[in-house]
Amino acid sequence: MHKKILISEVGPRDGLQNCKGVMPTEVKKRWIKGLYEAGVREIEVGSFVPPKLFPQLADTAELVEYAKTFADLRVLALVPNLRGAKAAIEAGVTSMGFPLSVSETHSEKNLRQTHDQAIENVAAIASLIADQPKEKRPEFEGALSTAFGCTIEGEIREDQVLRLAERLIEAGVDELGLSDTVGYGNPKSVRSLIRKTREVAGDDKVKSVHLHNTYGLGLANALAAYEEGIKVFDSSQGGLGGCPASPGASGNIVTEDMVYMFEMMGVETGVDLDALIKCRDYLAEGLPGEPVYGFTPNAGLPKIYR
Amino acid sequence: MHKKILISEVGPRDGLQNCKGVMPTEVKKRWIKGLYEAGVREIEVGSFVPPKLFPQLADTAELVEYAKTFADLRVLALVPNLRGAKAAIEAGVTSMGFPLSVSETHSEKNLRQTHDQAIENVAAIASLIADQPKEKRPEFEGALSTAFGCTIEGEIREDQVLRLAERLIEAGVDELGLSDTVGYGNPKSVRSLIRKTREVAGDDKVKSVHLHNTYGLGLANALAAYEEGIKVFDSSQGGLGGCPASPGASGNIVTEDMVYMFEMMGVETGVDLDALIKCRDYLAEGLPGEPVYGFTPNAGLPKIYR
C-alpha cells in the first residue's frame, strides 16, 4: 500500500456553499493560511458560479489569488461552464473541476445542463485550456457527481458512470474524480466503481474520491478507496457541507477524523492534527452558530497518537 | 468474502452499564423482545457483577431467563469471577464472557485482578463448566479488553495480547474476542492483531470483535475485521456505552449504522433496519434524556436501501 496520501480540503467550497451564513473574506483567508500552516497542500477555495445564486462563494477569484501566494499549495475551484473556466484561468487556479452529475435529473437541477450540454461545456473548456500559454494551463478534472446514488433518481447504475467517464475523457479532461455526493456509497460499491472506472479510463486517470458521511460510512469508504490505490481524498473541516440540490444529503467526511485515521495507520498526510484542530476556531469566528462535527476533536487526541 | 455475519447487541450490558440512569426491568424486557423481533439473534443482556457497584445490571439473572424464552436467541452475559459464573450457569446463559484486560493497570482498576488472578479465575470457571451436565454447559469466551490500546497505559503491544491469548486458551476458554475498549484501534492494527491472534490461537478461536467508535473509526475497523474473516460484531443500539474505567472512552459502534453498512454491501445481518430503528423508542422510554447516536436513524434510510 502507498504510504502517502493527499488530503484535499473542500470546506471553503463544498462546506461554505451549504451554510446559510456568509463567511467574511478576511476570515476565509486566515482559515486558508491556517490550513496551509497545518500542512494542508490542496484546498478547493471556491466555485466560479453566479454570486447572486451563491453569495457565499462570491469572493472565489480573490481567494484563488490569495491562496496562490503559498508556493506549494494546490489551489482548486469548481467551474460549471466556460464563463467560470475563463474566470478560473484568469485568477490562476492550479486545477479546476467540472461537476458532471451522473444522475441527469440532478444535473439539470444542479447545473441546469443535460448530459449533452455538460459534455459540450467540458469540451469547450478543454479547448480554452489548450489555447492558453503553457504556464497558464490549469489541470482539468471531471468530477462524476452522484456516482454512487442520487436522492432524486435513487440507484445509479455503474454502466451510466462508465459511459460518462469515457465521454469526459474524450471531451478532454485530464483526470476523473468519483463523487459520492449524497453519501449512498458503501465499501463494496466504492471498490467496484474505482476498479471499473480505471478499466475504462486508465489507472492514472482516476486519482481522487469525494466521499460523504451521511450514513456514517465515510471513513470505511475512504479505507476501501485507499486500498484500491486512491491517493487524493476530499474532506471538509468540521464536516461542513452537503449538496443543496440533494435533500438530506449533508455531511462531508470530517477532515480531522480522516487525518486521524490515515496517520494512525502509518499513512502520511503531511497534516499536523493539533494545528488542524485549532483551525476550527476560524469556523466559529466566521460562521457563528454553524454546527461543526468530528469525533477526534471531541474525544481529544489519544495518548498513542504519533 | 462470507455473505452473512452475526450482530451481537451489547446495549443492554455495555450500554446500560455506562448510563447514569437505571432502565426499568420491564422496559429492558420489551427492548430485548423488540430487538429479537427485529431479527437480532445475539444479545449481551447483562453482567453478573455486584448490584451495589452496578445497580443498572442488578436484574441480569431475570433478563437471562426472560431472553432464553426466545428459542433461537443467543443470550450472553459477562462474568468477572467464579461467583458470577455460577449465577450465569444457574440463569442459563448461552455463552459467558470473561473480560481480561490486556492492560494490567486497567485490569486491576476494572476487575481488581492482576493478570495471574484473572487467569486463575478463568481456569476455575472452565472447570466449573466442565463439571456441569452437558446440556447446562455454556460457551465460554475470553474477551481481550484494551487489546488495541489503553487510556491509562497508552500503547498495548501486540505480543502482550498474544501471550494472554495463549494463556486464556490454556486456561480453558472456547474462543477469544478482541475488544477495542477505548477506541484506539485503526484498520491496520485491527487487521494485524486478528491475523496474529489467529496464528497463536487457531483460526476458529477468534470469532468476534468488540469495536468502539470513539474516534469515528468504528465502521472502518469493522470493515477491516470483516475482510479478515470475522463473523461476529458487537455493537450497541444508539451507540450507548463505553468503559467506566477508561476516561473519555465512550462510544460503542451504533448497531443501526453497522447493520446499514453490511446490508448495503450485500452482507446479510438478518436484521430489519426499520424495525431496529423503532426499538430506539425503548431507550427514550427507559432512559429519558440519555443521548443516543447514529447517522442512519438521523438521515433516514435512503431510496436505494434494500
Coordinates of C-alpha atoms in Angstrom, one line a residue:
Chain A
M1 CA 0.0 0.0 0.0
H2 CA 1.1 3.6 -0.7
K3 CA 2.5 5.4 2.3
K4 CA 1.4 8.9 1.5
I5 CA -1.9 10.4 0.5
L6 CA -3.1 14.0 -0.3
I7 CA -6.0 15.5 1.7
S8 CA -7.9 17.9 -0.4
E9 CA -9.7 20.3 1.9
V10 CA -13.1 21.3 0.3
G11 CA -14.5 23.2 3.3
P12 CA -14.1 26.6 1.7
R13 CA -16.2 25.5 -1.3
D14 CA -18.4 22.5 -0.5
G15 CA -18.7 23.5 3.1
L16 CA -19.4 27.1 2.8
Q17 CA -21.7 26.7 -0.2
N18 CA -24.2 24.9 2.0
C19 CA -24.1 27.2 5.0
K20 CA -26.7 29.9 5.4
G21 CA -24.3 32.5 6.6
V22 CA -21.5 34.0 4.6
M23 CA -18.0 33.8 6.0
P24 CA -16.2 37.1 5.7
T25 CA -13.4 37.0 3.1
E26 CA -10.8 38.1 5.7
V27 CA -11.7 35.1 7.9
K28 CA -11.6 32.8 4.9
K29 CA -8.1 34.0 4.1
R30 CA -6.9 33.3 7.7
W31 CA -8.6 29.9 7.5
I32 CA -6.8 29.1 4.3
K33 CA -3.5 30.3 5.8
G34 CA -4.1 28.3 8.9
L35 CA -4.8 25.1 6.9
Y36 CA -1.7 25.7 4.9
E37 CA 0.4 26.1 8.0
A38 CA -1.2 22.9 9.4
G39 CA 0.3 21.1 6.4
V40 CA -2.7 21.0 4.1
R41 CA -1.4 21.2 0.5
E42 CA -4.6 21.2 -1.6
I43 CA -7.6 23.4 -1.0
E44 CA -10.8 23.9 -3.1
V45 CA -11.3 27.5 -2.3
G46 CA -14.5 28.2 -4.2
S47 CA -16.6 27.9 -7.3
F48 CA -16.9 30.2 -10.2
V49 CA -20.7 30.4 -10.1
P50 CA -23.1 33.4 -10.2
P51 CA -22.7 35.5 -7.0
K52 CA -26.4 36.1 -6.9
L53 CA -27.1 32.4 -6.6
F54 CA -24.1 31.7 -4.3
P55 CA -23.2 34.8 -2.3
Q56 CA -21.1 32.5 0.0
L57 CA -18.7 32.0 -2.9
A58 CA -18.7 35.5 -4.4
D59 CA -15.1 36.1 -3.5
T60 CA -13.6 33.0 -5.2
A61 CA -11.3 34.9 -7.5
E62 CA -9.8 36.9 -4.7
L63 CA -9.3 33.7 -2.7
V64 CA -7.6 31.9 -5.6
E65 CA -5.2 34.8 -6.0
Y66 CA -4.5 34.8 -2.2
A67 CA -4.1 31.1 -1.9
K68 CA -1.7 31.0 -4.9
T69 CA 0.8 33.1 -2.8
F70 CA 1.6 29.9 -0.9
A71 CA 4.1 28.4 -3.2
D72 CA 3.4 24.7 -3.0
L73 CA -0.3 24.9 -2.3
R74 CA -2.6 23.3 -4.9
V75 CA -5.5 25.7 -5.4
L76 CA -8.7 24.2 -6.8
A77 CA -12.0 25.7 -7.9
L78 CA -15.2 24.3 -9.5
V79 CA -16.4 25.7 -12.8
P80 CA -19.8 24.9 -14.2
N81 CA -19.3 26.4 -17.6
L82 CA -17.0 28.2 -20.0
R83 CA -17.5 31.6 -18.4
G84 CA -16.5 30.2 -15.0
A85 CA -13.5 28.5 -16.6
K86 CA -12.3 31.8 -18.1
A87 CA -12.5 33.4 -14.7
A88 CA -10.7 30.5 -13.0
I89 CA -7.8 30.7 -15.5
E90 CA -7.7 34.5 -15.1
A91 CA -7.5 34.0 -11.3
G92 CA -4.7 31.4 -11.7
V93 CA -6.1 28.1 -10.3
T94 CA -3.8 25.1 -10.2
S95 CA -6.7 22.8 -11.1
M96 CA -10.3 23.2 -11.9
G97 CA -13.1 20.7 -11.7
F98 CA -16.3 20.4 -13.7
P99 CA -19.0 18.6 -11.7
L100 CA -20.9 16.3 -14.1
S101 CA -23.8 14.7 -12.3
V102 CA -24.3 11.1 -13.4
S103 CA -27.9 11.5 -12.5
E104 CA -29.2 13.6 -15.3
T105 CA -32.1 14.8 -13.2
H106 CA -29.6 16.1 -10.6
S107 CA -27.5 17.6 -13.4
E108 CA -30.5 19.5 -14.7
K109 CA -31.4 20.7 -11.2
N110 CA -27.9 21.5 -10.0
L111 CA -26.2 22.8 -13.2
R112 CA -29.2 23.3 -15.4
Q113 CA -27.4 21.2 -18.0
T114 CA -28.4 17.9 -19.7
H115 CA -25.6 15.4 -20.1
D116 CA -25.1 16.5 -23.7
Q117 CA -24.9 20.2 -22.7
A118 CA -22.5 19.3 -19.9
I119 CA -20.2 17.4 -22.2
E120 CA -20.2 20.3 -24.7
N121 CA -19.2 22.6 -22.0
V122 CA -16.4 20.3 -20.9
A123 CA -15.1 20.1 -24.5
A124 CA -15.3 23.9 -24.8
I125 CA -13.3 24.3 -21.5
A126 CA -10.7 21.8 -22.6
S127 CA -10.2 23.8 -25.9
L128 CA -9.9 27.0 -23.9
I129 CA -7.2 25.4 -21.7
A130 CA -5.4 24.1 -24.8
D131 CA -5.4 27.7 -26.2
Q132 CA -3.6 29.1 -23.1
P133 CA 0.2 29.6 -23.0
K134 CA 1.7 26.6 -21.3
E135 CA 2.4 28.3 -18.0
K136 CA -1.2 29.3 -17.6
R137 CA -2.8 26.0 -18.3
P138 CA -4.6 24.5 -15.2
E139 CA -5.2 20.9 -14.7
F140 CA -8.8 19.9 -15.5
E141 CA -10.8 17.3 -13.6
G142 CA -14.1 15.8 -14.5
A143 CA -15.9 15.1 -11.2
L144 CA -18.6 12.4 -11.6
S145 CA -21.2 13.6 -9.1
T146 CA -23.9 11.3 -7.7
A147 CA -21.7 8.4 -8.9
F148 CA -22.9 6.1 -6.1
G149 CA -26.6 7.1 -6.0
C150 CA -28.9 10.1 -6.1
T151 CA -31.5 11.2 -3.7
I152 CA -33.8 12.0 -6.6
E153 CA -33.2 9.1 -9.0
G154 CA -32.2 6.6 -6.4
E155 CA -29.9 3.9 -7.8
I156 CA -27.2 5.0 -10.3
R157 CA -26.1 2.1 -12.4
E158 CA -22.3 1.5 -12.8
D159 CA -22.6 1.5 -16.6
Q160 CA -24.1 5.0 -16.6
V161 CA -21.0 6.2 -14.7
L162 CA -18.6 4.4 -17.0
R163 CA -20.2 5.8 -20.2
L164 CA -19.9 9.3 -18.8
A165 CA -16.4 8.6 -17.7
E166 CA -15.5 7.7 -21.2
R167 CA -17.2 10.8 -22.6
L168 CA -15.4 13.1 -20.1
I169 CA -12.1 11.7 -21.2
E170 CA -13.0 12.0 -24.8
A171 CA -14.1 15.6 -24.2
G172 CA -10.6 16.4 -22.8
V173 CA -10.4 16.2 -19.0
D174 CA -7.0 15.3 -17.6
E175 CA -8.4 13.1 -14.8
L176 CA -11.6 11.9 -13.2
G177 CA -12.9 12.1 -9.6
L178 CA -15.7 9.9 -8.2
S179 CA -18.1 11.8 -6.0
D180 CA -20.5 10.3 -3.5
T181 CA -22.5 13.5 -3.5
V182 CA -25.3 12.1 -1.3
G183 CA -23.5 9.5 0.7
Y184 CA -25.1 6.4 -0.7
G185 CA -21.8 4.6 -1.3
N186 CA -20.6 1.6 0.6
P187 CA -17.2 0.0 0.7
K188 CA -18.2 -2.6 -1.8
S189 CA -19.6 -0.2 -4.3
V190 CA -16.6 2.2 -3.8
R191 CA -14.2 -0.6 -4.6
S192 CA -16.1 -1.8 -7.5
L193 CA -16.6 1.5 -9.2
I194 CA -13.0 2.6 -8.8
R195 CA -11.9 -0.7 -10.4
K196 CA -14.3 -0.4 -13.3
T197 CA -13.7 3.3 -14.0
R198 CA -10.0 2.6 -14.1
E199 CA -10.6 -0.2 -16.6
V200 CA -12.4 2.2 -18.8
A201 CA -10.4 5.4 -18.3
G202 CA -6.9 4.1 -17.4
D203 CA -5.4 3.6 -14.0
D204 CA -3.7 7.0 -13.9
K205 CA -6.9 8.9 -14.7
V206 CA -8.8 8.0 -11.5
K207 CA -6.9 9.7 -8.7
S208 CA -9.4 11.2 -6.3
V209 CA -12.6 10.4 -4.4
H210 CA -15.1 12.8 -2.8
L211 CA -17.0 10.9 -0.2
H212 CA -19.7 11.9 2.2
N213 CA -20.5 10.7 5.7
T214 CA -24.3 10.9 5.5
Y215 CA -24.8 7.4 6.8
G216 CA -21.6 7.2 8.9
L217 CA -19.7 5.2 6.2
G218 CA -17.3 8.0 5.1
L219 CA -14.2 6.6 6.7
A220 CA -15.0 3.0 5.8
N221 CA -15.5 4.1 2.2
A222 CA -12.2 6.1 2.3
L223 CA -10.4 3.0 3.6
A224 CA -11.8 0.9 0.7
A225 CA -10.8 3.6 -1.8
Y226 CA -7.3 3.8 -0.2
E227 CA -6.9 0.0 -0.5
E228 CA -7.9 0.4 -4.2
G229 CA -5.0 2.7 -4.7
I230 CA -6.7 6.1 -4.5
K231 CA -4.3 8.9 -3.4
V232 CA -6.4 12.0 -3.1
F233 CA -9.2 12.3 -0.6
D234 CA -11.7 15.2 -0.4
S235 CA -13.0 16.2 3.0
S236 CA -14.2 19.2 4.9
Q237 CA -13.0 20.7 8.1
G238 CA -15.6 20.2 10.8
G239 CA -17.7 18.2 8.3
L240 CA -19.2 21.4 6.9
G241 CA -21.2 20.9 3.7
G242 CA -23.5 18.8 1.6
C243 CA -25.4 19.3 -1.6
P244 CA -28.3 21.9 -1.9
A245 CA -29.9 20.0 -4.8
S246 CA -30.0 16.7 -2.9
P247 CA -32.3 17.0 0.1
G248 CA -30.9 15.4 3.2
A249 CA -27.5 14.9 1.8
S250 CA -25.5 16.7 4.3
G251 CA -22.1 15.8 5.6
N252 CA -18.7 15.7 4.0
I253 CA -16.2 13.5 5.7
V254 CA -14.6 15.4 8.6
T255 CA -11.0 16.3 7.7
E256 CA -9.8 15.9 11.3
D257 CA -11.1 12.3 11.5
M258 CA -9.7 11.4 8.1
V259 CA -6.3 12.7 9.0
Y260 CA -6.5 10.8 12.3
M261 CA -7.4 7.5 10.6
F262 CA -4.6 7.6 8.0
E263 CA -1.9 8.8 10.4
M264 CA -2.9 6.1 12.9
M265 CA -2.5 3.6 10.0
G266 CA 1.0 5.0 9.4
V267 CA -0.1 6.7 6.1
E268 CA 1.4 10.2 5.8
T269 CA -1.0 13.0 5.2
G270 CA 1.5 15.8 5.9
V271 CA -1.0 17.4 8.2
D272 CA -0.4 18.4 11.9
L273 CA -3.6 17.3 13.5
D274 CA -3.3 19.6 16.6
A275 CA -2.7 22.6 14.3
L276 CA -5.6 21.5 12.1
I277 CA -8.0 21.2 15.1
K278 CA -7.0 24.8 16.1
C279 CA -8.3 26.0 12.6
R280 CA -11.8 25.1 13.8
D281 CA -11.6 28.5 15.6
Y282 CA -12.0 30.2 12.1
L283 CA -15.3 28.4 11.6
A284 CA -16.6 29.5 15.0
E285 CA -15.4 33.1 14.2
G286 CA -16.6 33.3 10.6
L287 CA -19.8 31.3 10.9
P288 CA -21.0 31.7 14.5
G289 CA -23.6 29.1 15.4
E290 CA -22.9 26.8 12.5
P291 CA -22.7 23.2 13.7
V292 CA -19.3 21.5 13.3
Y293 CA -18.6 17.8 13.6
G294 CA -15.8 15.4 14.3
F295 CA -15.1 12.5 16.7
T296 CA -11.4 13.2 17.0
P297 CA -11.7 16.9 18.0
N298 CA -14.4 16.0 20.6
A299 CA -12.5 13.0 22.1
G300 CA -9.1 14.7 22.1
L301 CA -6.1 13.0 20.6
P302 CA -5.3 9.7 22.3
K303 CA -2.0 9.0 24.2
I304 CA -0.8 6.8 21.4
Y305 CA -1.3 9.3 18.5
R306 CA 2.0 9.7 16.8
Chain B
M1 CA -16.0 -13.0 1.5
H2 CA -18.6 -14.5 3.7
K3 CA -22.1 -13.4 3.0
K4 CA -23.5 -13.5 6.5
I5 CA -22.5 -12.0 9.8
L6 CA -23.9 -12.0 13.3
I7 CA -24.6 -8.8 15.1
S8 CA -24.1 -9.1 18.8
E9 CA -26.2 -6.4 20.5
V10 CA -24.4 -5.3 23.7
G11 CA -26.5 -2.3 24.5
P12 CA -28.3 -3.9 27.5
R13 CA -24.9 -4.6 29.1
D14 CA -22.2 -2.3 27.8
G15 CA -24.6 0.5 27.0
L16 CA -26.7 0.5 30.2
Q17 CA -23.6 -0.1 32.4
N18 CA -22.3 3.3 31.5
C19 CA -25.5 5.3 31.8
K20 CA -26.3 7.1 35.0
G21 CA -30.0 6.2 35.0
V22 CA -31.3 2.7 35.6
M23 CA -33.6 1.3 32.9
P24 CA -36.6 -0.4 34.5
T25 CA -36.6 -4.2 34.0
E26 CA -39.9 -4.2 32.3
V27 CA -38.6 -1.8 29.6
K28 CA -35.4 -3.8 29.2
K29 CA -37.6 -6.9 28.5
R30 CA -39.6 -5.0 25.9
W31 CA -36.4 -3.8 24.4
I32 CA -35.0 -7.3 24.2
K33 CA -38.2 -8.6 22.7
G34 CA -38.2 -5.7 20.1
L35 CA -34.6 -6.5 19.2
Y36 CA -35.4 -10.2 18.8
E37 CA -38.4 -9.3 16.6
A38 CA -36.2 -7.0 14.5
G39 CA -34.0 -10.1 13.8
V40 CA -31.2 -9.7 16.3
R41 CA -30.1 -13.2 17.3
E42 CA -27.4 -12.5 19.9
I43 CA -27.8 -10.1 22.9
E44 CA -25.5 -9.5 25.8
V45 CA -28.2 -8.9 28.4
G46 CA -26.0 -8.1 31.4
S47 CA -23.1 -8.8 33.7
F48 CA -23.0 -10.9 36.8
V49 CA -21.4 -8.2 39.0
P50 CA -22.3 -6.9 42.4
P51 CA -25.6 -5.0 42.3
K52 CA -24.2 -2.4 44.7
L53 CA -21.5 -1.4 42.2
F54 CA -23.7 -1.7 39.1
P55 CA -27.4 -1.2 40.0
Q56 CA -28.0 -0.8 36.3
L57 CA -27.3 -4.5 35.8
A58 CA -28.9 -5.9 39.0
D59 CA -31.6 -7.7 37.1
T60 CA -29.2 -9.7 34.8
A61 CA -30.4 -13.1 36.0
E62 CA -34.0 -12.3 35.4
L63 CA -33.2 -10.9 32.0
V64 CA -31.2 -14.1 31.0
E65 CA -34.2 -16.2 32.0
Y66 CA -36.5 -14.0 30.0
A67 CA -34.3 -13.8 26.9
K68 CA -33.9 -17.6 26.9
T69 CA -37.6 -17.9 26.2
F70 CA -36.8 -16.9 22.6
A71 CA -35.8 -20.2 21.2
D72 CA -33.0 -19.2 18.8
L73 CA -31.7 -16.2 20.6
R74 CA -28.1 -16.5 21.8
V75 CA -28.1 -15.0 25.3
L76 CA -24.8 -13.7 26.6
A77 CA -23.5 -12.2 29.9
L78 CA -20.2 -11.2 31.3
V79 CA -18.8 -12.8 34.4
P80 CA -15.8 -11.4 36.3
N81 CA -15.3 -14.3 38.7
L82 CA -16.4 -17.8 39.7
R83 CA -19.3 -16.4 41.7
G84 CA -20.6 -14.6 38.6
A85 CA -20.1 -17.7 36.5
K86 CA -22.2 -19.9 38.9
A87 CA -25.0 -17.4 38.7
A88 CA -24.7 -17.2 34.9
I89 CA -25.0 -21.0 34.6
E90 CA -27.8 -21.0 37.0
A91 CA -29.7 -18.5 35.0
G92 CA -29.0 -20.4 31.8
V93 CA -26.8 -18.2 29.6
T94 CA -25.9 -19.5 26.1
S95 CA -22.4 -18.1 26.4
M96 CA -20.5 -16.2 29.0
G97 CA -17.5 -13.9 28.5
F98 CA -14.7 -13.2 30.9
P99 CA -13.2 -9.7 30.2
L100 CA -9.5 -9.9 30.6
S101 CA -7.8 -6.6 30.2
V102 CA -4.5 -6.8 28.4
S103 CA -3.6 -3.6 30.2
E104 CA -2.8 -4.9 33.7
T105 CA -3.4 -1.4 35.1
H106 CA -6.8 -1.4 33.6
S107 CA -7.5 -5.0 34.8
E108 CA -6.6 -4.0 38.3
K109 CA -8.8 -0.9 38.1
N110 CA -11.7 -2.6 36.3
L111 CA -11.8 -6.1 37.7
R112 CA -9.5 -5.7 40.7
Q113 CA -7.5 -8.6 39.4
T114 CA -3.9 -8.9 38.3
H115 CA -3.3 -11.0 35.1
D116 CA -2.4 -14.0 37.2
Q117 CA -5.5 -13.7 39.3
A118 CA -7.6 -13.3 36.2
I119 CA -6.2 -16.4 34.6
E120 CA -6.8 -18.3 37.8
N121 CA -10.4 -17.2 37.7
V122 CA -10.7 -18.2 34.1
A123 CA -9.3 -21.7 34.8
A124 CA -11.7 -22.1 37.8
I125 CA -14.7 -21.1 35.6
A126 CA -13.6 -23.5 32.9
S127 CA -13.5 -26.3 35.5
L128 CA -16.9 -25.3 36.8
I129 CA -18.3 -25.5 33.2
A130 CA -16.7 -28.9 32.6
D131 CA -18.4 -30.2 35.8
Q132 CA -21.8 -29.3 34.5
P133 CA -24.1 -31.8 32.8
K134 CA -23.6 -31.4 29.1
E135 CA -26.9 -29.6 28.5
K136 CA -26.1 -27.0 31.0
R137 CA -22.6 -26.1 29.7
P138 CA -22.5 -22.6 28.3
E139 CA -19.9 -21.5 25.8
F140 CA -17.0 -19.6 27.3
E141 CA -15.3 -16.6 25.7
G142 CA -12.2 -14.9 26.8
A143 CA -12.6 -11.2 25.8
L144 CA -9.2 -9.5 25.5
S145 CA -10.1 -5.9 26.6
T146 CA -7.9 -2.9 25.7
A147 CA -6.3 -5.1 23.1
F148 CA -5.7 -2.0 20.8
G149 CA -4.6 0.5 23.4
C150 CA -5.5 1.8 26.9
T151 CA -6.3 5.3 28.1
I152 CA -4.2 4.6 31.2
E153 CA -1.2 2.7 29.8
G154 CA -1.3 4.1 26.3
E155 CA 0.1 1.7 23.7
I156 CA -0.6 -2.0 24.2
R157 CA 2.0 -4.2 22.4
E158 CA 0.8 -7.0 20.2
D159 CA 3.0 -9.5 22.0
Q160 CA 1.2 -8.7 25.3
V161 CA -2.1 -9.6 23.6
L162 CA -0.7 -12.8 22.1
R163 CA 0.7 -14.0 25.3
L164 CA -2.6 -13.5 27.1
A165 CA -4.4 -15.1 24.2
E166 CA -2.3 -18.2 24.7
R167 CA -2.9 -18.2 28.4
L168 CA -6.6 -17.8 28.0
I169 CA -6.8 -20.8 25.6
E170 CA -4.6 -22.9 28.0
A171 CA -6.9 -21.9 30.9
G172 CA -9.8 -23.3 29.0
V173 CA -11.8 -20.7 27.1
D174 CA -13.6 -21.9 24.0
E175 CA -12.9 -18.8 21.9
L176 CA -11.4 -15.4 22.0
G177 CA -12.8 -11.9 21.4
L178 CA -10.7 -8.8 20.6
S179 CA -12.0 -5.7 22.3
D180 CA -11.1 -2.2 21.4
T181 CA -12.4 -1.0 24.8
V182 CA -11.2 2.6 24.4
G183 CA -11.4 3.0 20.6
Y184 CA -7.7 3.3 19.9
G185 CA -7.8 0.7 17.1
N186 CA -7.3 1.5 13.4
P187 CA -7.9 -0.6 10.3
K188 CA -4.3 -1.6 10.1
S189 CA -3.9 -2.6 13.8
V190 CA -7.2 -4.4 13.6
R191 CA -6.1 -6.5 10.6
S192 CA -2.8 -7.2 12.1
L193 CA -3.9 -8.3 15.5
I194 CA -6.7 -10.5 14.1
R195 CA -4.1 -12.3 11.9
K196 CA -1.5 -12.7 14.7
T197 CA -4.0 -13.9 17.3
R198 CA -5.3 -16.5 14.9
E199 CA -1.7 -17.7 14.3
V200 CA -1.3 -18.2 18.0
A201 CA -4.8 -19.4 19.0
G202 CA -6.1 -21.1 15.8
D203 CA -8.3 -19.7 13.1
D204 CA -11.5 -21.0 14.6
K205 CA -10.8 -19.5 18.0
V206 CA -11.0 -15.8 17.0
K207 CA -14.6 -15.2 16.0
S208 CA -15.7 -11.8 17.4
V209 CA -14.6 -8.2 17.7
H210 CA -15.9 -5.6 20.0
L211 CA -15.0 -2.2 18.5
H212 CA -15.7 1.3 19.6
N213 CA -16.3 4.5 17.7
T214 CA -14.5 6.9 20.0
Y215 CA -12.5 8.5 17.1
G216 CA -15.1 7.7 14.4
L217 CA -13.2 4.7 13.1
G218 CA -15.7 2.1 14.3
L219 CA -17.1 1.1 10.9
A220 CA -13.8 1.3 9.1
N221 CA -12.4 -1.0 11.7
A222 CA -15.4 -3.3 11.4
L223 CA -14.9 -3.4 7.6
A224 CA -11.2 -4.4 8.1
A225 CA -12.2 -7.1 10.6
Y226 CA -14.9 -8.4 8.2
E227 CA -12.3 -8.6 5.4
E228 CA -10.1 -10.6 7.8
G229 CA -12.9 -13.1 8.2
I230 CA -14.5 -12.1 11.4
K231 CA -18.2 -13.1 11.6
V232 CA -19.4 -11.7 14.9
F233 CA -19.6 -8.0 15.6
D234 CA -20.5 -6.3 18.8
S235 CA -22.4 -3.0 18.8
S236 CA -24.8 -1.1 20.8
Q237 CA -28.2 0.4 19.8
G238 CA -28.0 4.1 19.7
G239 CA -24.2 3.9 20.4
L240 CA -24.9 3.6 24.2
G241 CA -22.0 2.8 26.3
G242 CA -18.3 2.9 26.9
C243 CA -16.0 1.9 29.7
P244 CA -16.2 3.5 33.2
A245 CA -12.5 2.7 34.0
S246 CA -11.3 4.3 30.8
P247 CA -11.9 8.0 31.0
G248 CA -13.1 9.5 27.7
A249 CA -13.7 6.1 26.1
S250 CA -17.3 6.4 25.3
G251 CA -19.0 5.1 22.3
N252 CA -19.8 1.7 21.1
I253 CA -20.4 1.3 17.3
V254 CA -24.0 2.2 16.6
T255 CA -25.9 -1.0 15.7
E256 CA -28.1 0.8 13.3
D257 CA -25.2 2.1 11.3
M258 CA -23.4 -1.3 11.3
V259 CA -26.4 -3.1 10.0
Y260 CA -26.8 -0.4 7.3
M261 CA -23.1 -0.8 6.2
F262 CA -23.2 -4.6 5.9
E263 CA -26.6 -4.8 4.3
M264 CA -25.6 -2.2 1.7
M265 CA -22.6 -4.3 1.0
G266 CA -24.9 -7.3 0.4
V267 CA -23.8 -9.0 3.6
E268 CA -26.7 -10.5 5.5
T269 CA -27.3 -9.5 9.1
G270 CA -30.8 -10.9 9.4
V271 CA -31.8 -7.6 11.0
D272 CA -34.8 -5.5 9.7
L273 CA -33.4 -2.0 10.0
D274 CA -36.7 -0.2 10.1
A275 CA -37.8 -2.4 13.0
L276 CA -34.5 -1.9 14.7
I277 CA -34.7 1.8 14.5
K278 CA -38.2 1.7 16.1
C279 CA -36.5 0.0 19.1
R280 CA -34.8 3.3 19.9
D281 CA -38.2 4.2 21.4
Y282 CA -37.4 1.9 24.3
L283 CA -34.2 3.9 25.0
A284 CA -36.2 7.1 25.1
E285 CA -38.8 5.5 27.4
G286 CA -36.4 3.7 29.7
L287 CA -33.6 6.3 29.9
P288 CA -35.2 9.6 29.3
G289 CA -32.7 12.3 28.4
E290 CA -29.9 9.8 27.6
P291 CA -28.2 10.8 24.3
V292 CA -28.4 8.3 21.5
Y293 CA -26.4 8.4 18.3
G294 CA -26.4 7.1 14.8
F295 CA -26.1 8.5 11.3
T296 CA -28.6 6.2 9.6
P297 CA -31.5 6.9 12.0
N298 CA -31.0 10.6 11.6
A299 CA -30.6 10.6 7.9
G300 CA -33.4 8.2 7.3
L301 CA -33.0 5.1 5.1
P302 CA -32.0 6.1 1.5
K303 CA -34.1 5.2 -1.5
I304 CA -31.7 2.5 -2.6
Y305 CA -31.6 0.6 0.7
R306 CA -32.6 -3.0 0.0

